[in-house]
CSV table of C-alpha atoms and ligand atoms in Angstrom, one decimal:
chain,number,residue,atom,x,y,z
A,1,MET,CA,49.7,-17.1,17.5
A,2,ILE,CA,48.4,-19.5,15.0
A,3,LYS,CA,50.2,-20.3,11.7
A,4,LEU,CA,48.2,-21.0,8.6
A,5,LYS,CA,48.7,-20.8,4.9
A,6,ILE,CA,46.7,-18.5,2.7
A,7,ASP,CA,47.4,-18.8,-1.1
A,8,GLY,CA,50.6,-20.6,-0.3
A,9,LYS,CA,51.9,-17.8,2.0
A,10,VAL,CA,52.5,-18.5,5.7
A,11,VAL,CA,50.3,-16.1,7.8
A,12,GLU,CA,50.1,-15.7,11.6
A,13,ALA,CA,46.9,-14.8,13.3
A,14,GLU,CA,45.6,-14.7,16.8
A,15,GLN,CA,43.3,-17.5,18.0
A,16,GLY,CA,39.7,-16.6,17.7
A,17,LEU,CA,40.2,-14.7,14.4
A,18,THR,CA,38.5,-15.8,11.2
A,19,ILE,CA,40.1,-16.6,7.8
A,20,LEU,CA,38.8,-13.2,6.7
A,21,ASP,CA,40.6,-11.4,9.6
A,22,ALA,CA,43.8,-13.2,8.9
A,23,ALA,CA,43.6,-12.5,5.1
A,24,ASN,CA,42.9,-8.8,5.8
A,25,GLN,CA,45.9,-8.6,8.1
A,26,ALA,CA,48.1,-10.2,5.4
A,27,GLY,CA,46.8,-7.8,2.8
A,28,ILE,CA,44.9,-10.5,0.9
A,29,ASP,CA,41.6,-9.2,-0.4
A,30,ILE,CA,38.4,-11.2,0.1
A,31,PRO,CA,35.1,-9.6,-1.0
A,32,THR,CA,32.3,-9.4,1.5
A,33,LEU,CA,28.7,-8.3,1.6
A,34,CYS,CA,26.9,-9.4,4.8
A,35,TYR,CA,30.0,-8.8,7.0
A,36,HIS,CA,30.7,-5.8,9.2
A,37,GLU,CA,33.7,-5.6,11.4
A,38,SER,CA,31.7,-4.4,14.4
A,39,LEU,CA,29.1,-7.2,14.2
A,40,THR,CA,29.2,-10.9,14.7
A,41,PRO,CA,29.4,-12.5,11.2
A,42,GLY,CA,26.3,-13.9,9.7
A,43,GLY,CA,27.6,-16.0,6.9
A,44,SER,CA,24.6,-15.7,4.7
A,45,CYS,CA,25.7,-14.1,1.4
A,46,ARG,CA,28.6,-16.5,0.6
A,47,VAL,CA,30.4,-13.7,-1.3
A,48,CYS,CA,33.5,-14.3,0.8
A,49,ALA,CA,33.8,-18.0,-0.3
A,50,VAL,CA,37.2,-19.6,0.0
A,51,GLU,CA,38.5,-23.1,-0.2
A,52,ILE,CA,40.0,-24.9,2.8
A,53,ARG,CA,41.9,-28.2,2.8
A,54,THR,CA,40.3,-30.8,4.9
A,55,ASN,CA,42.0,-34.2,4.8
A,56,ARG,CA,43.0,-34.6,1.2
A,57,LYS,CA,40.3,-32.5,-0.4
A,58,TRP,CA,39.4,-28.9,-0.8
A,59,ASP,CA,36.0,-27.7,0.5
A,60,LEU,CA,34.3,-24.4,0.1
A,61,THR,CA,33.5,-22.3,3.2
A,62,THR,CA,32.8,-18.7,4.2
A,63,ALA,CA,35.9,-16.8,5.2
A,64,CYS,CA,33.9,-14.5,7.5
A,65,THR,CA,32.8,-17.3,9.8
A,66,TYR,CA,35.5,-19.9,9.7
A,67,PRO,CA,38.0,-19.6,12.6
A,68,VAL,CA,41.7,-19.9,11.9
A,69,GLU,CA,43.3,-23.2,12.9
A,70,PRO,CA,47.0,-24.3,13.2
A,71,GLY,CA,48.1,-25.6,9.8
A,72,LEU,CA,45.0,-24.6,8.0
A,73,GLU,CA,45.4,-24.2,4.2
A,74,VAL,CA,43.3,-21.7,2.4
A,75,ARG,CA,42.8,-20.7,-1.2
A,76,THR,CA,41.2,-17.4,-1.9
A,77,ASN,CA,41.5,-17.2,-5.7
A,78,SER,CA,41.1,-20.6,-7.2
A,79,GLU,CA,38.7,-21.2,-10.1
A,80,LYS,CA,36.3,-23.0,-7.7
A,81,VAL,CA,36.4,-20.1,-5.4
A,82,MET,CA,35.7,-17.6,-8.2
A,83,GLU,CA,32.9,-19.7,-9.5
A,84,ALA,CA,31.3,-19.9,-6.0
A,85,ARG,CA,31.6,-16.1,-5.6
A,86,ARG,CA,30.2,-15.5,-9.1
A,87,LEU,CA,27.2,-17.7,-8.4
A,88,ALA,CA,26.5,-16.0,-5.1
A,89,VAL,CA,26.8,-12.5,-6.6
A,90,GLU,CA,24.8,-13.4,-9.7
A,91,LEU,CA,21.9,-14.7,-7.4
A,92,LEU,CA,22.1,-11.4,-5.5
A,93,LEU,CA,22.2,-9.3,-8.6
A,94,ALA,CA,19.2,-11.1,-10.0
A,95,GLN,CA,17.2,-10.1,-6.9
A,96,ARG,CA,18.6,-6.6,-6.5
A,97,PRO,CA,19.9,-5.4,-9.9
A,98,HIS,CA,20.0,-1.7,-9.0
A,99,SER,CA,22.1,-2.0,-5.8
A,100,ASP,CA,25.3,-0.1,-6.3
A,101,ARG,CA,27.1,-2.3,-3.8
A,102,ILE,CA,26.0,-5.5,-5.6
A,103,ARG,CA,26.7,-4.1,-9.0
A,104,GLU,CA,30.2,-3.2,-7.9
A,105,LEU,CA,30.8,-6.7,-6.6
A,106,ALA,CA,29.5,-8.1,-9.9
A,107,ARG,CA,31.7,-5.8,-12.0
A,108,LYS,CA,34.8,-7.0,-10.1
A,109,LEU,CA,33.9,-10.6,-10.8
A,110,GLY,CA,33.3,-9.9,-14.5
A,111,ILE,CA,29.5,-10.3,-14.3
A,112,GLU,CA,27.6,-7.9,-16.6
A,113,GLU,CA,24.0,-9.2,-16.1
A,114,PRO,CA,22.6,-12.1,-14.2
A,115,THR,CA,21.7,-15.2,-16.2
A,116,PHE,CA,19.0,-16.1,-13.7
A,117,ILE,CA,15.5,-14.6,-13.6
A,118,LEU,CA,14.4,-14.2,-10.0
A,119,LYS,CA,11.8,-12.2,-8.3
A,120,GLN,CA,13.2,-8.8,-7.5
A,121,ARG,CA,13.2,-7.8,-3.9
A,122,GLU,CA,14.6,-4.9,-1.9
A,123,CYS,CA,15.9,-7.0,0.9
A,124,ILE,CA,18.5,-9.7,0.3
A,125,LEU,CA,18.1,-11.1,3.9
A,126,CYS,CA,21.7,-10.4,4.9
A,127,GLU,CA,20.5,-9.7,8.4
A,128,LEU,CA,23.0,-6.9,8.9
A,129,CYS,CA,20.2,-4.7,10.2
A,130,VAL,CA,19.1,-7.4,12.6
A,131,ARG,CA,22.6,-7.7,14.0
A,132,ALA,CA,23.2,-3.9,14.1
A,133,CYS,CA,20.0,-3.4,16.0
A,134,ARG,CA,20.7,-6.2,18.5
A,135,GLU,CA,24.4,-5.7,19.0
A,136,ILE,CA,25.0,-2.0,18.7
A,137,VAL,CA,21.7,-0.3,19.5
A,138,GLY,CA,20.6,-3.0,22.0
A,139,THR,CA,16.9,-2.7,21.1
A,140,GLU,CA,16.3,-6.0,19.2
A,141,ALA,CA,13.6,-4.2,17.2
A,142,ILE,CA,14.2,-6.2,14.0
A,143,THR,CA,13.4,-9.9,13.6
A,144,PHE,CA,14.2,-12.3,10.8
A,145,ILE,CA,11.1,-14.1,9.9
A,146,ALA,CA,11.7,-17.4,8.3
A,147,GLN,CA,9.2,-19.4,6.3
A,148,GLY,CA,7.8,-22.4,8.0
A,149,LYS,CA,4.9,-24.6,8.7
A,150,GLY,CA,1.9,-22.6,9.9
A,151,ARG,CA,3.5,-19.3,9.0
A,152,ASP,CA,1.4,-17.2,6.8
A,153,ILE,CA,4.1,-15.7,4.7
A,154,ASP,CA,5.2,-16.3,1.1
A,155,GLU,CA,8.9,-15.7,1.7
A,156,PRO,CA,11.3,-14.9,4.5
A,157,SER,CA,11.7,-11.3,5.5
A,158,VAL,CA,12.9,-8.9,8.2
A,159,GLU,CA,10.3,-7.1,10.3
A,160,HIS,CA,10.7,-4.0,12.4
A,161,SER,CA,8.7,-3.9,15.6
A,162,VAL,CA,6.6,-0.7,15.8
A,163,VAL,CA,6.9,-0.9,19.6
A,164,LYS,CA,10.6,-1.6,20.0
A,165,CYS,CA,12.1,0.5,17.1
A,166,ILE,CA,13.5,3.8,18.3
A,167,GLY,CA,14.1,5.2,14.8
A,168,CYS,CA,17.8,5.6,15.3
A,169,ASP,CA,18.5,4.7,11.7
A,170,SER,CA,21.4,2.3,12.4
A,171,CYS,CA,19.7,-0.3,10.3
A,172,ALA,CA,19.5,2.0,7.3
A,173,TYR,CA,23.2,2.7,7.8
A,174,ALA,CA,24.1,-1.0,8.0
A,175,CYS,CA,21.9,-2.1,5.1
A,176,PRO,CA,24.1,-2.7,2.0
A,177,THR,CA,21.3,-2.5,-0.5
A,178,GLU,CA,19.3,0.5,0.5
A,179,ALA,CA,16.4,-1.7,1.4
A,180,ILE,CA,15.9,0.5,4.5
A,181,THR,CA,16.0,4.3,4.0
A,182,VAL,CA,15.4,7.2,6.3
A,183,GLU,CA,14.2,10.7,5.7
A,184,ASP,CA,13.6,13.6,8.1
A,185,ILE,CA,10.7,15.9,7.1
A,186,GLY,CA,10.0,18.7,9.5
A,187,ASP,CA,9.5,17.2,12.9
A,188,THR,CA,9.1,13.7,11.6
A,189,ARG,CA,11.5,10.9,10.8
A,190,ILE,CA,10.3,8.3,8.3
A,191,LEU,CA,11.9,4.9,8.2
A,192,ASN,CA,11.0,2.9,5.1
A,193,THR,CA,11.6,-0.7,5.9
A,194,PRO,CA,10.9,-4.1,4.1
A,195,SER,CA,7.9,-4.5,6.5
A,196,GLY,CA,6.5,-1.0,6.0
A,197,LYS,CA,6.9,2.6,6.9
A,198,LEU,CA,7.5,3.8,10.5
A,199,GLU,CA,7.2,7.4,11.7
A,200,PHE,CA,8.9,9.0,14.7
A,201,ARG,CA,8.7,12.5,16.2
A,202,LEU,CA,11.9,14.3,16.2
A,203,LYS,CA,13.4,16.2,19.1
A,204,LYS,CA,14.0,20.0,18.6
A,205,CYS,CA,17.2,21.5,20.1
A,206,LYS,CA,16.2,24.2,22.6
A,207,THR,CA,19.2,26.3,21.6
A,208,CYS,CA,19.5,26.2,17.8
A,209,GLY,CA,16.0,24.9,17.0
A,210,LYS,CA,17.4,22.1,14.8
A,211,TYR,CA,15.6,18.7,14.8
A,212,TRP,CA,18.4,16.3,15.7
A,213,THR,CA,17.2,12.8,16.8
A,214,THR,CA,14.0,11.0,17.6
A,215,GLU,CA,12.3,11.4,20.9
A,216,LYS,CA,12.2,7.6,21.3
A,217,GLN,CA,16.0,7.4,20.9
A,218,ILE,CA,16.4,10.0,23.6
A,219,GLU,CA,14.2,8.0,25.9
A,220,HIS,CA,16.2,4.9,25.1
A,221,ILE,CA,19.6,6.6,25.8
A,222,ALA,CA,18.3,8.2,29.0
A,223,LYS,CA,17.0,4.8,30.2
A,224,ILE,CA,20.2,2.8,29.5
A,225,SER,CA,22.5,5.6,30.9
A,226,GLY,CA,20.4,6.3,33.9
A,227,THR,CA,20.0,10.0,32.9
A,228,SER,CA,16.9,12.1,32.4
A,229,VAL,CA,15.4,13.1,29.0
A,230,GLU,CA,15.8,16.8,29.9
A,231,GLU,CA,19.5,16.4,29.7
A,232,TYR,CA,19.1,16.0,25.9
A,233,ASP,CA,17.1,19.2,25.4
A,234,VAL,CA,20.1,20.6,23.6
A,235,CYS,CA,21.7,19.0,20.5
A,236,PRO,CA,25.4,17.7,20.6
A,237,ASP,CA,26.5,20.7,18.4
A,238,CYS,CA,25.2,23.3,20.9
A,239,ARG,CA,26.4,21.3,23.9
A,240,ASP,CA,30.1,21.7,22.9
B,301,SF4,S1,16.9,-4.8,5.2
B,301,SF4,FE1,19.0,-4.5,4.4
B,301,SF4,S2,20.3,-5.0,6.1
B,301,SF4,FE2,18.3,-5.8,6.6
B,301,SF4,S3,18.4,-8.0,5.9
B,301,SF4,FE3,17.5,-6.7,4.3
B,301,SF4,S4,19.3,-6.2,2.9
B,301,SF4,FE4,20.1,-6.9,4.9
B,302,FES,S1,30.5,-11.8,3.9
B,302,FES,FE1,30.9,-13.9,4.5
B,302,FES,S2,29.0,-14.9,4.1
B,302,FES,FE2,28.6,-12.8,3.6
């Protein structure tokens, strides 16, 4: 076990954990946005800012990405930390002012309205959808597209591959700002994404007649599990 200090309190944590993990275990609250416990941390939103002592000075870092170290000293509620979090959330709020999740973070930090004027966008580029698709679904259907020389785009974005996407809706579930939404209409699932609308045919249960998932998702599950698609003719409710 590693011993570190968080807000002056000695905390023990297993090697390989992050400051965020150690703080959570000790009951110390650190807000997050681009973090999900089942995914590798991305460290993009900076909402989880904390200060760590390096040599004689205190530096800002992100609690969700920084691993615990013996003797590490961490501050989670200093004025510098709060300022950094307020700035991160204010920038996010300026881009996505109607997001419930961001508004809630802003409210907790005492921000009523952003003082910046930024171009509003649905996607805040947290990459939770990219990581969920890659690490949980295993399809790698979503790509982060960065700006760069020779790239014909105005701003970075995330892009769903029409070929690879199976319409499972994990990305919509992971997205903290409703930049990806899903709706099932009749035999069709519609996935609204930052890169456009995708449509998928839904599979009908042979027993109850309910549409329960996409045909592409069944093909994917059958492929990775070595089963046949016919085994999924009946929905999970009717199978029990
Ligand atoms: S679509 Fe949602 S989950 Fe994906 S990067 Fe944008 S905000 Fe994050
Ligand atoms: S939650 Fe840590 S950087 Fe976003």
